[in-house]
Coordinates of N, CA, C and O in Angstrom, one line a residue:
X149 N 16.0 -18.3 1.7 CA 14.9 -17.4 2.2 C 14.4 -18.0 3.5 O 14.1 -19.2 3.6
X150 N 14.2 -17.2 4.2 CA 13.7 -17.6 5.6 C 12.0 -18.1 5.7 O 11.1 -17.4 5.1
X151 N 11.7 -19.1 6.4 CA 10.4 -19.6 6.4 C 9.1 -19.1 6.6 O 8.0 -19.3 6.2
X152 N 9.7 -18.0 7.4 CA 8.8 -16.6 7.7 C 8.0 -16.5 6.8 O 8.5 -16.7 5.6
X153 N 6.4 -16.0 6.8 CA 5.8 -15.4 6.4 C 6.4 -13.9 6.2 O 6.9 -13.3 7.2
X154 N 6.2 -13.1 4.7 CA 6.3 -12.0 5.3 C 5.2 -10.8 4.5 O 4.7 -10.7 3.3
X155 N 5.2 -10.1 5.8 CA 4.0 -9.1 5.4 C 4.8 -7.9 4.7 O 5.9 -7.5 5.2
X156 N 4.2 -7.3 3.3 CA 5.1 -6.6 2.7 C 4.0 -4.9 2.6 O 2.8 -4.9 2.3
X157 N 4.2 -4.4 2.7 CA 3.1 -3.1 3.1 C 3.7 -2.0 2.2 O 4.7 -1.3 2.4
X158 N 2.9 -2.0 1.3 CA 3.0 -0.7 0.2 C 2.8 0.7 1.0 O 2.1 0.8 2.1
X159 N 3.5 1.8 0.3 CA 3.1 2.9 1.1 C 3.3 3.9 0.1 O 4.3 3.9 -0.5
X160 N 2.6 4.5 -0.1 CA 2.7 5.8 -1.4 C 1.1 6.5 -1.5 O 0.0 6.4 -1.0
X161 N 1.8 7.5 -2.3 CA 0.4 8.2 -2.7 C -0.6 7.6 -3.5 O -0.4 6.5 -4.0
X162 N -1.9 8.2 -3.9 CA -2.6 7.8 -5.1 C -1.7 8.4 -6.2 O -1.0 9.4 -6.4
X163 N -2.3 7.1 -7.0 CA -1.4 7.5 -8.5 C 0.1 7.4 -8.5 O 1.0 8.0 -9.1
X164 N 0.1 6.6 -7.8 CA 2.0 6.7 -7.2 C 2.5 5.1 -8.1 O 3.7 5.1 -8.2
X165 N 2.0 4.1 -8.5 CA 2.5 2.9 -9.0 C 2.1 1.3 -8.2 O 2.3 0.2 -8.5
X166 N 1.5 2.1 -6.6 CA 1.7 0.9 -5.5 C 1.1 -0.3 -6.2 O 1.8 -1.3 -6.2
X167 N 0.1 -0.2 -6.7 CA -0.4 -1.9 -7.4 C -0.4 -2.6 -8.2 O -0.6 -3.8 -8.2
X168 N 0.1 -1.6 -9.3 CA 1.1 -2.2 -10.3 C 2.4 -2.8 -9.6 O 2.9 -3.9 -9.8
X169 N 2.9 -2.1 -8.9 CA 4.1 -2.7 -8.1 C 4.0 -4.2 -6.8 O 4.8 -5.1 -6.5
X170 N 2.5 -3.9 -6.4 CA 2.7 -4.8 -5.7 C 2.0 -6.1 -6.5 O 2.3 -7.2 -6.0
X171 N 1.4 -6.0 -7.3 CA 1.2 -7.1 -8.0 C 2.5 -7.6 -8.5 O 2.6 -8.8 -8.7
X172 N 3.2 -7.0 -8.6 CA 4.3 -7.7 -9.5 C 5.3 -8.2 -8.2 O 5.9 -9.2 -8.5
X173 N 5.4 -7.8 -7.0 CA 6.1 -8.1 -6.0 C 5.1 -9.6 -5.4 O 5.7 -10.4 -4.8
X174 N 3.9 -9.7 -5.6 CA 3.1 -10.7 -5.1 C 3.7 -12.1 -6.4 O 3.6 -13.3 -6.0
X175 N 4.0 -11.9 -7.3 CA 3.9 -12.9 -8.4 C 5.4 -13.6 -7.6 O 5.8 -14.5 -6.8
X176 N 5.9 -12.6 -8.4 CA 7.9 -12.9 -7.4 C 8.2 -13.0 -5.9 O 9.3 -13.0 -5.4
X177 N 7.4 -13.2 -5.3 CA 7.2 -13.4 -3.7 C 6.9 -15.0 -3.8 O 7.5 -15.9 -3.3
X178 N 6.0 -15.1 -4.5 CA 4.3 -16.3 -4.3 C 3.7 -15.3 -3.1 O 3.4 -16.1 -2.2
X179 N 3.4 -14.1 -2.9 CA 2.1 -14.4 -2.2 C 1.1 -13.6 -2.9 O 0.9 -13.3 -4.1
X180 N 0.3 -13.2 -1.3 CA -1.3 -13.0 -2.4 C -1.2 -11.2 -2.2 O -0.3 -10.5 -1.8
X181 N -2.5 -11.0 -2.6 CA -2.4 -9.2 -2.5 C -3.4 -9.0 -1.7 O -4.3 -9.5 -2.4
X182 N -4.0 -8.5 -0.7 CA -5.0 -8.1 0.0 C -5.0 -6.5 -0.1 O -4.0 -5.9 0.4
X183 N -6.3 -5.6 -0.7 CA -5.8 -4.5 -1.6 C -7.0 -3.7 -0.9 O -8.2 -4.2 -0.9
X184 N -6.8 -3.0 -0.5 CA -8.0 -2.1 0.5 C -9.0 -1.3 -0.4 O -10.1 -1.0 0.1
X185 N -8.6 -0.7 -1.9 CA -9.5 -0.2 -2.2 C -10.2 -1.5 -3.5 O -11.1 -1.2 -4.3
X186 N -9.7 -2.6 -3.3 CA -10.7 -3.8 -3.2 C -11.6 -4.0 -2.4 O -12.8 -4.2 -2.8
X187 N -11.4 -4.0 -1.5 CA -12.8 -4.2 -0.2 C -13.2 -3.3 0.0 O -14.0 -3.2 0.9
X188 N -12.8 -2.4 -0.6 CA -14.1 -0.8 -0.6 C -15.3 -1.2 -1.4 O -16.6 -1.3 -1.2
X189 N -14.1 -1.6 -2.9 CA -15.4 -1.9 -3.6 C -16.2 -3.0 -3.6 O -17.1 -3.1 -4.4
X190 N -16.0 -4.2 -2.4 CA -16.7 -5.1 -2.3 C -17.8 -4.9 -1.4 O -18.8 -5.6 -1.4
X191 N -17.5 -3.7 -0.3 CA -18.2 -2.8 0.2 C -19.2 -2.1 -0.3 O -19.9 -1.6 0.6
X192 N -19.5 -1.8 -1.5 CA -19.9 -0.9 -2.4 C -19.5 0.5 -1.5 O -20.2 1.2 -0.8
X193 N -18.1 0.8 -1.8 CA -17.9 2.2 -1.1 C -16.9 2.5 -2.7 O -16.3 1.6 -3.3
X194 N -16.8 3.9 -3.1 CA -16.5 4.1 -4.0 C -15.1 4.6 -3.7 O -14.7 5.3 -2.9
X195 N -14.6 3.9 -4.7 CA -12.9 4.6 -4.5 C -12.6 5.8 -4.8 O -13.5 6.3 -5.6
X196 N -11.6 6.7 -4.6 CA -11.6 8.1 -4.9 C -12.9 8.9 -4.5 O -13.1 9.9 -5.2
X197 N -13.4 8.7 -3.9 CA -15.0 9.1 -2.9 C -14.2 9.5 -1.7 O -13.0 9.1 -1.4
X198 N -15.2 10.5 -0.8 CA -14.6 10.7 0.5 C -15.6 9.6 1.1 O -16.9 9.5 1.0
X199 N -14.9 8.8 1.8 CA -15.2 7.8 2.5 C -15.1 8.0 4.0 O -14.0 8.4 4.5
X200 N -16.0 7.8 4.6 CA -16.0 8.3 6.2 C -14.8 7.5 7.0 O -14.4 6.4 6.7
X201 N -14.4 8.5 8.4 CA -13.6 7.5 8.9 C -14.2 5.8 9.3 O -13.7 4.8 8.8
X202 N -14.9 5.8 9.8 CA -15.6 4.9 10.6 C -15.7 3.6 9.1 O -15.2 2.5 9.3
X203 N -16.3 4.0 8.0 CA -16.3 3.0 7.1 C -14.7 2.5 6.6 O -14.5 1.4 6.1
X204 N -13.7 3.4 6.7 CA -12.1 3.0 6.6 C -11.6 2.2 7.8 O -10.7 1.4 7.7
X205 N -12.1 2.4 8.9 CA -12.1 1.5 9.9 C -12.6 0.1 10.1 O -11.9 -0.7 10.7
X206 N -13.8 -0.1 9.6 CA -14.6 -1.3 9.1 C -13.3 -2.5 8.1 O -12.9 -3.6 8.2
X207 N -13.0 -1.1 7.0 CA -12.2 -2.1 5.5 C -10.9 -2.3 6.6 O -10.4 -3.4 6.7
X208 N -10.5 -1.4 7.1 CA -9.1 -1.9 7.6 C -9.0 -3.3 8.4 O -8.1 -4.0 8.3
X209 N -10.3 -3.4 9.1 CA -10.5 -4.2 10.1 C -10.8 -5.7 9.4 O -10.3 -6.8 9.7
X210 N -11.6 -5.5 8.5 CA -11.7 -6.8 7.1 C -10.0 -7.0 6.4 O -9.6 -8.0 5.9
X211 N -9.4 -6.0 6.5 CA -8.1 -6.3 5.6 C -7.2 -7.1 7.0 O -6.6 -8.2 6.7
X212 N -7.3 -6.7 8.0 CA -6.4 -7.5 9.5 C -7.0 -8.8 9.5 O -6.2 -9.5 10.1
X213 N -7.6 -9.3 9.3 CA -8.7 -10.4 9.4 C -8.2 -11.3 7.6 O -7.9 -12.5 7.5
X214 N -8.2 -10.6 6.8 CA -8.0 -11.1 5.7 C -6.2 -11.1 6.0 O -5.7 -12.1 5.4
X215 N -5.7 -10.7 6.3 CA -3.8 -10.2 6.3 C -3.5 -11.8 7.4 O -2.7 -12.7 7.1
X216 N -4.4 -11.6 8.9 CA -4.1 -12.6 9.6 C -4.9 -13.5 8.8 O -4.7 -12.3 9.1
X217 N -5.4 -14.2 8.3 CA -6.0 -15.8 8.3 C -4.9 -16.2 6.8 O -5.0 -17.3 6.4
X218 N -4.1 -15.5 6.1 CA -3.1 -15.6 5.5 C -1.9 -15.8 5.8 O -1.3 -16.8 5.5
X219 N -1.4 -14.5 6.5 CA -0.4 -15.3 7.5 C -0.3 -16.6 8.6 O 0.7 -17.3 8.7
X220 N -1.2 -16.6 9.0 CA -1.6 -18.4 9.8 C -1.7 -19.2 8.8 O -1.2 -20.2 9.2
X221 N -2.0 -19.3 7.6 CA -1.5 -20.5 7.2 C -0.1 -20.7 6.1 O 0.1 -21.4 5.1
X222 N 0.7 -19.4 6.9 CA 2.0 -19.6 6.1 C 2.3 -18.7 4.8 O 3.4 -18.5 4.2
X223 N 1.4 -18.3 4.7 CA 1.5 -17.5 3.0 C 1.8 -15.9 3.4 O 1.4 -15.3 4.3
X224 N 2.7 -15.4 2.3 CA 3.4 -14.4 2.3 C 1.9 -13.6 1.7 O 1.0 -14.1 0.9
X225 N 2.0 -11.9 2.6 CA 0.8 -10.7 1.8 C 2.0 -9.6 1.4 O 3.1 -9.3 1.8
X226 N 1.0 -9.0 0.1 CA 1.3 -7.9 -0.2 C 0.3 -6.6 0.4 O -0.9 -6.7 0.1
X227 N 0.6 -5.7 1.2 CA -1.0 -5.2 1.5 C -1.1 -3.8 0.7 O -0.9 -2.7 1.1
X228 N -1.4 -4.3 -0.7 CA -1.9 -2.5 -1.2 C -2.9 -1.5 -0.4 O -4.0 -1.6 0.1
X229 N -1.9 -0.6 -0.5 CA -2.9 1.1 0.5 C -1.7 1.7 0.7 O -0.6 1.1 0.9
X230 N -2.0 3.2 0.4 CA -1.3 4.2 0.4 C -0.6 3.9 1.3 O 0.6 4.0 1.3
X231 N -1.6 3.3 2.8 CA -0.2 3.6 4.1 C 0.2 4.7 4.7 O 1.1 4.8 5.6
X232 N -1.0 6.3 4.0 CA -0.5 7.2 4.3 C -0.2 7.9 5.7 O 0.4 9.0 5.7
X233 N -0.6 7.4 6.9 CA -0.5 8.0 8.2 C 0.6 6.8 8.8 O 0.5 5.6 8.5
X234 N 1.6 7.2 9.7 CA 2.2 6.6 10.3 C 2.0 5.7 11.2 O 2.8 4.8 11.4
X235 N 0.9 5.9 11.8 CA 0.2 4.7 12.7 C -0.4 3.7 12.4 O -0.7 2.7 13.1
X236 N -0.6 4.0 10.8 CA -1.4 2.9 9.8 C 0.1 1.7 10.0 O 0.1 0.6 10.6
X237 N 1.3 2.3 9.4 CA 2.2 1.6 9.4 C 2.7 0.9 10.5 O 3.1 -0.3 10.6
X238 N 2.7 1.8 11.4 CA 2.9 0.9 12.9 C 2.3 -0.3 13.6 O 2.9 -1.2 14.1
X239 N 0.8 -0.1 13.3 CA -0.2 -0.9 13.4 C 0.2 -2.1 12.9 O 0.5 -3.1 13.5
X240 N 0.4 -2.0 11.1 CA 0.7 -3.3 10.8 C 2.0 -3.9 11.0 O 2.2 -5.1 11.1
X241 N 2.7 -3.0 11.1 CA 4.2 -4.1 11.7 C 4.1 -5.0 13.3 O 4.4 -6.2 13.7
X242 N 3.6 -4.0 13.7 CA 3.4 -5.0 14.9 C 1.8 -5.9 14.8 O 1.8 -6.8 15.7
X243 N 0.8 -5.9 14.0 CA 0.7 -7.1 13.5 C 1.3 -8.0 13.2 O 1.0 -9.1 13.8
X244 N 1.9 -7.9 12.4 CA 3.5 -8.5 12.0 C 3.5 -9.6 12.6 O 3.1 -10.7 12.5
X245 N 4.7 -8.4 13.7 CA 5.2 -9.3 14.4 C 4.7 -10.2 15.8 O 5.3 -10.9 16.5
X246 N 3.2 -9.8 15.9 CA 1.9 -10.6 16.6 C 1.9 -11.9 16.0 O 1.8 -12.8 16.7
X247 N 1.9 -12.1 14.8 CA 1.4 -13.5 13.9 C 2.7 -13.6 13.5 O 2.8 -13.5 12.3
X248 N 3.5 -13.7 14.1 CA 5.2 -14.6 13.7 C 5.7 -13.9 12.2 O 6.6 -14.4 11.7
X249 N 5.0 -13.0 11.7 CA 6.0 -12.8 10.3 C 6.9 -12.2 10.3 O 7.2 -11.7 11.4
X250 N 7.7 -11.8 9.2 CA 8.8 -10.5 9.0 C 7.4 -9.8 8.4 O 6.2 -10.1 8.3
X251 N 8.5 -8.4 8.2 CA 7.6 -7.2 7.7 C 8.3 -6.5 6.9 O 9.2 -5.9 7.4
X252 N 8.1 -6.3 5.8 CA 8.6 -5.1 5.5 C 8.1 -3.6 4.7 O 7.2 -4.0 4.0
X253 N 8.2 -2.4 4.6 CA 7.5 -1.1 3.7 C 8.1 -0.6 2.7 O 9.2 -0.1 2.9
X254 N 7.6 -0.7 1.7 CA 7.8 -0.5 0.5 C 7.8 1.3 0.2 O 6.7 1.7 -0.2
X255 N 8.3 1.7 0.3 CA 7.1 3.4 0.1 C 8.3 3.6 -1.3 O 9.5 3.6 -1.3
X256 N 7.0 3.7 -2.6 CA 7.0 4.2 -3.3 C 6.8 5.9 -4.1 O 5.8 6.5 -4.4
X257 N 8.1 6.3 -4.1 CA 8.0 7.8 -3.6 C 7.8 8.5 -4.8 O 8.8 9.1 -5.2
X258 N 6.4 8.7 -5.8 CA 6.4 9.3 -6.8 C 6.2 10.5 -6.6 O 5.3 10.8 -5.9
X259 N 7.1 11.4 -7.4 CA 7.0 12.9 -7.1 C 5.8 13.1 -7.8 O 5.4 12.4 -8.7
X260 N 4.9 14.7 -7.1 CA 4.2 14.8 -7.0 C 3.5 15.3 -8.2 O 2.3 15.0 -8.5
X261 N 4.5 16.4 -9.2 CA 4.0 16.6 -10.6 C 3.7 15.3 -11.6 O 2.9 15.5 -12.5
X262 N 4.3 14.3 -11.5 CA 4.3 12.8 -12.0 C 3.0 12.3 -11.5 O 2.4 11.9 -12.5
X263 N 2.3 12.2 -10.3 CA 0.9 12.2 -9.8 C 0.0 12.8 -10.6 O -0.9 12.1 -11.1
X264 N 0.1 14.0 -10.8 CA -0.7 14.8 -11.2 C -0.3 14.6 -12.9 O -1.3 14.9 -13.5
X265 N 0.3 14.4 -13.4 CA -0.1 13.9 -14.7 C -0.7 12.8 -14.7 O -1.9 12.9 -15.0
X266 N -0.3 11.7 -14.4 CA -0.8 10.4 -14.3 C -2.5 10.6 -14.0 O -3.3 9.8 -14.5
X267 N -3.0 11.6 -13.0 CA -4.4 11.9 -13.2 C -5.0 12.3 -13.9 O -6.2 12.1 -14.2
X268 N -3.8 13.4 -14.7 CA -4.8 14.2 -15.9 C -5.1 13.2 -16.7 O -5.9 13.2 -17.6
X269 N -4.2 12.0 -16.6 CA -4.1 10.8 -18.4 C -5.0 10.4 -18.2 O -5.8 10.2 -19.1
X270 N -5.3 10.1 -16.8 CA -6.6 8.9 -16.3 C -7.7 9.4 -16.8 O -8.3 8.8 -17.7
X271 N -8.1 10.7 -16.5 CA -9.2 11.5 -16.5 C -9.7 11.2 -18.0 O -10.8 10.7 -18.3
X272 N -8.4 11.8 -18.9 CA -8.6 11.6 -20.3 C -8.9 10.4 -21.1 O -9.5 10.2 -22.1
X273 N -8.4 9.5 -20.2 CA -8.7 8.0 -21.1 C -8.3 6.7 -19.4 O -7.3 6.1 -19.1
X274 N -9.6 6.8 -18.9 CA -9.7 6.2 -17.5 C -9.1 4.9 -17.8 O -9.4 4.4 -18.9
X275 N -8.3 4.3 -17.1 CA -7.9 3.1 -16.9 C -8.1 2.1 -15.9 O -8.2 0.8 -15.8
X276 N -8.2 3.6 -14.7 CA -8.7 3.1 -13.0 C -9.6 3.7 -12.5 O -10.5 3.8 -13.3
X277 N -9.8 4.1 -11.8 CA -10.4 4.7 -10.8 C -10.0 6.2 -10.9 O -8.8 6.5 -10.6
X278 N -11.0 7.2 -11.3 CA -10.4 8.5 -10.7 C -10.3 8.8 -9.3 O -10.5 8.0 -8.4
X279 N -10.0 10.1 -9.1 CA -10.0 10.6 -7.5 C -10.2 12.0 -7.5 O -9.5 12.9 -8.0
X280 N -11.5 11.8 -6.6 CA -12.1 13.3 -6.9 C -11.1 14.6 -6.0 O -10.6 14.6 -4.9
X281 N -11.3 15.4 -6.9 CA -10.1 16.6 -6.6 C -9.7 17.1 -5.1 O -8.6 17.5 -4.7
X282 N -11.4 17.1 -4.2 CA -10.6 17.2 -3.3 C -9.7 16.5 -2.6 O -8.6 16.9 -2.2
X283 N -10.5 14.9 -2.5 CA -10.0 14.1 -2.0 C -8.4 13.7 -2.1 O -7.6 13.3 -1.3
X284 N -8.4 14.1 -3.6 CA -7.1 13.7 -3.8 C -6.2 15.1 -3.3 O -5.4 14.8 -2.4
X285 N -6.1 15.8 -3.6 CA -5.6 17.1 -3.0 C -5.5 16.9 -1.3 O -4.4 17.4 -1.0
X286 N -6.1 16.4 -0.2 CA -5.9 16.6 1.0 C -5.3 15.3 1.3 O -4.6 15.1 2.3
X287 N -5.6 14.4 0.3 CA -4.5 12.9 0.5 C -3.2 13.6 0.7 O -2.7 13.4 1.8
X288 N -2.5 14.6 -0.2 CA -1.8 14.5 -0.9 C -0.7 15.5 0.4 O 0.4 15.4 0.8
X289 N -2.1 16.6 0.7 CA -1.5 17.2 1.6 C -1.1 16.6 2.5 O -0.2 17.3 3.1
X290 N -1.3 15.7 3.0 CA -1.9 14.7 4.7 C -0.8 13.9 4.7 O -0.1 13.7 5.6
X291 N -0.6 13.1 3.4 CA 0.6 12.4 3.4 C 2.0 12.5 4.0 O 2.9 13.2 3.6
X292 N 2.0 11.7 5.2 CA 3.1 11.4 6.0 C 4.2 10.5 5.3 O 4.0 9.3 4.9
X293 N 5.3 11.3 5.3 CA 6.2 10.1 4.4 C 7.0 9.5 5.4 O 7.3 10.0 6.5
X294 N 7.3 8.3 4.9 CA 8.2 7.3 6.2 C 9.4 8.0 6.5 O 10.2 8.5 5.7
X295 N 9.7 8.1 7.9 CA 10.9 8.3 8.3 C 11.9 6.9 8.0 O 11.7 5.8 7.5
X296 N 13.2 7.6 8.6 CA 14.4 6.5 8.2 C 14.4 5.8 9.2 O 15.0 4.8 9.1
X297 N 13.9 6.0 10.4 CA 13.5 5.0 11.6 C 12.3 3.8 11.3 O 12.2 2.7 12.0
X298 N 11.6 4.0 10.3 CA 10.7 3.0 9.4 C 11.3 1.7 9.1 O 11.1 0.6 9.5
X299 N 12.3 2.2 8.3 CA 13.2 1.1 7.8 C 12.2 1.3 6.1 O 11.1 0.9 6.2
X300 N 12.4 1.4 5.4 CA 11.6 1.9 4.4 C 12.2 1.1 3.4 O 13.4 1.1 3.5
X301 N 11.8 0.4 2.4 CA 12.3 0.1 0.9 C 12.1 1.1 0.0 O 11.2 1.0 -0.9
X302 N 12.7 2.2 0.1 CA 12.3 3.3 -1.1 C 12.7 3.2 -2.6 O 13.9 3.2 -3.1
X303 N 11.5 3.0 -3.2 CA 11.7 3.2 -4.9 C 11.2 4.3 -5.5 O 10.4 4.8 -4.8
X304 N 11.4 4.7 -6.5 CA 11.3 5.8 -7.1 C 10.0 5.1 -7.7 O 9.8 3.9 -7.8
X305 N 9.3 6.0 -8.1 CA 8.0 5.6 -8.6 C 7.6 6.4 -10.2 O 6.5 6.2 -10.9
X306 N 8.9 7.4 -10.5 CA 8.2 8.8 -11.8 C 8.3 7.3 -13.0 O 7.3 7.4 -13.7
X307 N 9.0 6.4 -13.2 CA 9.3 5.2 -14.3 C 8.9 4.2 -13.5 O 8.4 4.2 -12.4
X308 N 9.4 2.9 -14.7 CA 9.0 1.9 -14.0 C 10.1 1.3 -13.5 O 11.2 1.2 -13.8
X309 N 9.1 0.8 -12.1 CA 10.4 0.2 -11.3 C 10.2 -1.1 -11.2 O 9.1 -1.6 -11.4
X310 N 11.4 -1.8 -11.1 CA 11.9 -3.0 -11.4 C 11.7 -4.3 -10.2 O 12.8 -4.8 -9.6
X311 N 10.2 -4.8 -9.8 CA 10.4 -5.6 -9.1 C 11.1 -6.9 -8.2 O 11.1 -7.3 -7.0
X312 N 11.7 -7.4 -9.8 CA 13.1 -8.0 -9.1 C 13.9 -7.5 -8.1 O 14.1 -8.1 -7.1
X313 N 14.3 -6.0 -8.4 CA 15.0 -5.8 -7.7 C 14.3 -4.8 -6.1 O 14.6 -4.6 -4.9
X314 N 13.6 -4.5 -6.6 CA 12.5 -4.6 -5.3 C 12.7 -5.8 -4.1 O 13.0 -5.6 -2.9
X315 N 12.4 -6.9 -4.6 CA 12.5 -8.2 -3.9 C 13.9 -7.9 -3.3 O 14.1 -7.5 -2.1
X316 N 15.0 -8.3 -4.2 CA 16.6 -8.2 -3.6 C 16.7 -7.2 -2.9 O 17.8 -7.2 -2.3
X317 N 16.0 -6.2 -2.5 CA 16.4 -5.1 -1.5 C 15.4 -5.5 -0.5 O 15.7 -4.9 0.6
X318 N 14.4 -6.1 -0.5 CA 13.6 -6.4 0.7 C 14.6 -7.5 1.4 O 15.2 -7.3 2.5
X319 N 14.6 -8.6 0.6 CA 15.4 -9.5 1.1 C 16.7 -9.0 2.0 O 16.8 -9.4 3.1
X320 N 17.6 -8.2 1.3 CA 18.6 -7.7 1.8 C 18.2 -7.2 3.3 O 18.6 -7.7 4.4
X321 N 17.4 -6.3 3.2 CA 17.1 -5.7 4.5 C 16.4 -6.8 5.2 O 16.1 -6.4 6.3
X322 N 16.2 -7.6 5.1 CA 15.5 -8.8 6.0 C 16.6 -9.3 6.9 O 16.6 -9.8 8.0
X323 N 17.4 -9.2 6.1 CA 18.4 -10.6 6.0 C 18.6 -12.0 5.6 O 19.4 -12.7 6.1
X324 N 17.9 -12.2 4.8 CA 17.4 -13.3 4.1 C 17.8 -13.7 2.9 O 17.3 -14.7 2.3

């Protein structure tokens, strides 16, 4: 494996698997997870809340700051967040590749009736976080999915997906 830091950038919908998945890609990596609707809530900004742009601007800007002072000292990130607009993704790759790391995007592509159960279960017997209807409805609409010019690690997200092999296809595509 190459010395490189590397930045690994989840990309999916809500309710899609991303942090169950990247938790398990942070264990089998060694690195850490810097999780954006973590620093909402350390923000006191509520998850699944409509959150203003300007305060998602703030967390993003705490997550670049938390993403860089991890990469400088060598250590591999997982960055949980949907990732839903393409610029979000852009941004961080060439972060990336500003602070010497590889990069790679994960987009976890859970079809969308599989979302929407997984919300009705939540609702019924909360686990996480809900997401209020609109919010989650205009995510859902808004959702820009990675093109093949991305370079994308696509996993299926309706089961569970298999980290290990998550890793061996990141790697692969690295070259590593």
């Amino acid at each position: 494996m190459s010395d490189l830091p590397i930045l690994i950038v989840l990309c999916g919908r809500s309710f899609s698997g991303k942090s169950t998945l990247g938790a398990a890609l942070a264990t089998r990596w060694g690195a850490e997870v810097v999780s954006l609707d973590a620093i909402n809530e350390r923000r006191g900004l509520a998850s699944g809340h409509e959150v203003p742009v300007e305060e998602w601007q703030r967390t993003h800007g705490i997550a670049r700051d938390e993403v860089g002072a991890l990469l400088a000292r060598g250590r591999s990130v997982v960055l949980d967040d949907t990732s839903s607009m393409r610029f979000l993704r852009d941004g961080w790759r060439e972060f990336a590749r500003e602070a010497g790391a590889a990069f790679a995007l994960v987009f976890v592509d859970t079809p969308r009736d599989e979302i929407e159960r997984r919300v009705r279960v939540n609702r019924a017997d909360p686990v996480r976080h809900d997401v209020q209807p609109g919010v989650l409805a205009r995510h859902l609409d808004g959702f820009e999915v990675p093109g093949a010019d991305e370079r994308p690690v696509v996993v299926g997200g309706a089961g569970v997906v298999d980290a290990d092999e998550v890793v061996a296809r990141i790697r692969s595509s690295l070259g590593v």
